[in-house]
Amino acid sequence: MSRLILKVAIDAPLRHLFDYLPLFNVPPPAVGCRVRVPFGRRSRVGLVVAHAPHAEVADAQLRHIHEAIDAEPLLTAPLLDLLHRAADYYHAPPGEVVVGTLPALLRTGRPAQLAPPFEWRLTNTAPAPDSVGRAPRQAALLRALAAGPRTEDDLDAELEGWRVTARTLASKGWVERAERAPEPAPTGAPPAAPTLSAAQQAAVDAITGASGFHAFLLDGVTGSGKTEVYLAAIESALAAGRLALVLVPEIGLAPQTEARFRARFGAAVAVLHSGLTDGERLAAWLAARDGRVGVLIGTRSAVFAPLPRLGLIVVDEEHDTSYKQQDGFRYHARDMAVLRARLESVPVLLGSATPSLESLEHAASGQYRPLHLHERAGSARLPQLHLLDVRHQRMTGLVSPALAAVMRDELAAGRQVMLFLNRRGYAPVLLCHACGWVPKCTRCDAHYTLHRARRLLVCHHCGSERPAPTACGECASGELLPLGVGTERIEADLATLFPDHAVLRVDRDSTRRRGALDAHLAAARDGRADILIGTQMLAKGHHFPAVTLVGILDADQGLFAADFRATERLAQTIHQVAGRSGRGDLAGRVLIQTHQPQHPLWQALLGGGYGVFARGLLAEREAAGWPPYSHLALLRAEAAGAQEALWFLGETLSLAAEFGQAGVELLGPVPAPSPKRAGRYRAQLLLQASRRAPLHNLLRRWLPALAQLPAARQVRWSLDVDPVDTY
Ligand code: ADP
Ligand code: ZN
Ligand code: ZN
């Protein structure tokens, strides 16, 4: 007799699906529906990804599902297809991909629909609050509702224990509970779109004229009006009754992008990012799935959001490495966006002022169609880049006299200055002047960074903190010297150098609280701060019209990094930071402080701009056989002992030789560049291949086998396909 087996994905670190039987006498749950299933001794939420005639396990082991959760599939067929291929490409456990990318509340089995919000309001018979003066709780609730209906969420926040009171008042007929009417859509005409330049219009025409899958690389200098191109292309998709998905690299960028998109598209815009509460995330996800959203803006994981009638995908700042998930299911959202567009036969638009070398190579080889915006929109001009030779200069912290002089002129003219330093904290090292003692994180073998305002030593590797010492741990001397300079220290130096000007620091520490980043950025835009000092966070995408001078304080840091992508990153960062300046009517200038003014990288970057520089880098990559001219996968392992990770990787190496590794080079194993982190020792093995197929063929056979190695039990290991950094 033929029977039906449910193939279920469960969020567990196992590289296979699980077989279950449906319940008796009810139709089996469809593919795409969630089910609750017995799993070991507990029960788990899984998702049915296929129906099959046969089970992989013996009959005695087959169990029935506990219950079907969804009546309708949660995920559409093309989305399930995308997730399957993603799991296959990244060699990730299918459950981690299919279930792990759902909003948290759906993973726990919550119904896939929203309870409508309820509100409480007064009836006509409600007495005045003062007339129930002897019942203070009743009076308080009546008073709260006298100002107008309140949602249950509001009341929860305002009045403790209000529910009991509400029931009492309802029994008297004084208050009632009702479903809240949806918010009225905002009225008023949306702001008129600017008249597009010829280059913008050509880009929009190319995108809207495409039918089916096409990948476009919109390579446009900062401030060239890429966003206007996105908006116009989306407008045309919406007009055709299709929806758009817009990916942005950071939550920090989502609110601004959201504001700009809302101004154009109003209530059709929804956002999905990690700054939302679980409930908000679920609401946005469901609204998208139900087609109540016209434009979904989100960070990385939004690439897996369900959207019926998808018409266009936009990936803003496509070069940004935060599109790569760095733990668990290590996917690259840009690459998934391109794959999704292909599966759903829609155009995908990748935009950047500093495209990744991968995308430039794809454009050169004809896989992506390049679109260019060479000039800034309106009257804004591109800033000039200059090197400041700081050798032999008497620095105040990291500020050279020449930089300080230019800053003074700009500030005197009422303009804003932005300084950039990719190192947070006060000082990266604390040192005893008497004996040389340096406090170190014992779990990482790394120096602590001094955070002076919070009076803490913080390990930037593992995040551990301890109170900053006031005396040496070895000799008890009180003379502890902070060495080196972080953003917090620059902030203090600037207060001394420019006592009459407001300084604002923007980094991970100053923006810890929810909403703090937005508040800081608003202060910067409104001109409430004259000097902005920040890390990378300040560099990305923000628009400050009054900034005319950008100073890059310690550019040499990026010249000497170990990773082969370091120069690409440095060039992108400098161009992005530079792009913050001169976006208004005023011309901008960028001063790069360096001790290496002759370095060929500076010559290339200043001589030809990012495009020329990137072509040079591509030639180097090709000669050296690095991506995008080869394909990488990195096997990482970590263990409690110093040797286990290396041993394990050594065994995986022999295993690969057994499987036959033609076309794949295995490099290592070697200790990771910072081998000890959070008390564990780390090592890695790099796989490199000039073609993808042999690499993936090897991985497909090798991974299940290495999971079975006895040595695998002593280590934690993970595979990173297309790693964005190799440390
Ligand atoms: P990008 O996304 O490339 O950094 P934006 O789209 O943010 O650039 O544009 C930069 C500025 O120029 C914005 O203030 C935008 O409103 C303005 N802008 C863009 N295109 C035009 C245009 N065609 N006409 C006038 N202003 C424009
Ligand atoms: Zn000492
Ligand atoms: Zn540490």
Short mmCIF file of C-alpha atoms and ligand atoms in Angstrom, two decimals, residues 194-197 200 220-230 260 316 373 377-378 543 583, ligand 1:
data_model
loop_
_atom_site.label_atom_id
_atom_site.label_comp_id
_atom_site.label_asym_id
_atom_site.label_seq_id
_atom_site.Cartn_x
_atom_site.Cartn_y
_atom_site.Cartn_z
CA PRO A 194 12.85 65.30 -9.17
CA THR A 195 13.28 65.36 -12.93
CA LEU A 196 15.79 62.63 -13.55
CA SER A 197 19.06 63.37 -15.25
CA GLN A 200 19.36 58.36 -14.25
CA GLY A 220 27.22 55.56 -9.33
CA VAL A 221 29.45 57.89 -7.34
CA THR A 222 28.21 58.91 -3.89
CA GLY A 223 25.36 61.40 -4.14
CA SER A 224 24.77 60.66 -7.82
CA GLY A 225 21.11 59.91 -7.24
CA LYS A 226 21.10 56.12 -7.11
CA THR A 227 18.26 56.21 -4.62
CA GLU A 228 16.17 58.24 -7.08
CA VAL A 229 16.78 55.49 -9.63
CA TYR A 230 15.59 52.87 -7.12
CA ARG A 260 12.63 58.63 2.16
CA ASP A 316 21.71 49.13 -1.84
CA LEU A 373 26.07 57.55 -12.90
CA ALA A 377 23.06 65.12 -8.67
CA GLY A 378 22.18 68.80 -8.64
CA HIS A 543 23.60 62.57 4.16
CA ARG A 583 26.77 66.71 -0.66
P1 ADP B 1 22.92 58.30 -3.82
O1 ADP B 1 21.83 57.32 -3.48
O2 ADP B 1 23.59 57.97 -5.12
O3 ADP B 1 23.91 58.58 -2.74
P2 ADP B 1 20.76 60.18 -3.69
O4 ADP B 1 19.70 59.51 -4.49
O5 ADP B 1 20.66 60.14 -2.22
O6 ADP B 1 22.20 59.66 -4.13
O7 ADP B 1 20.86 61.68 -4.20
C1 ADP B 1 21.67 62.64 -3.59
C2 ADP B 1 20.90 63.93 -3.47
O8 ADP B 1 20.60 64.45 -4.77
C3 ADP B 1 19.56 63.77 -2.79
O9 ADP B 1 19.34 64.89 -1.99
C4 ADP B 1 18.56 63.70 -3.92
O10 ADP B 1 17.30 64.15 -3.53
C5 ADP B 1 19.20 64.61 -4.94
N1 ADP B 1 18.86 64.21 -6.31
C6 ADP B 1 18.99 62.98 -6.84
N2 ADP B 1 18.62 62.97 -8.14
C7 ADP B 1 18.24 64.22 -8.43
C8 ADP B 1 17.76 64.88 -9.62
N3 ADP B 1 17.59 64.19 -10.77
N4 ADP B 1 17.48 66.18 -9.55
C9 ADP B 1 17.67 66.87 -8.40
N5 ADP B 1 18.11 66.33 -7.26
C10 ADP B 1 18.39 65.03 -7.25
#
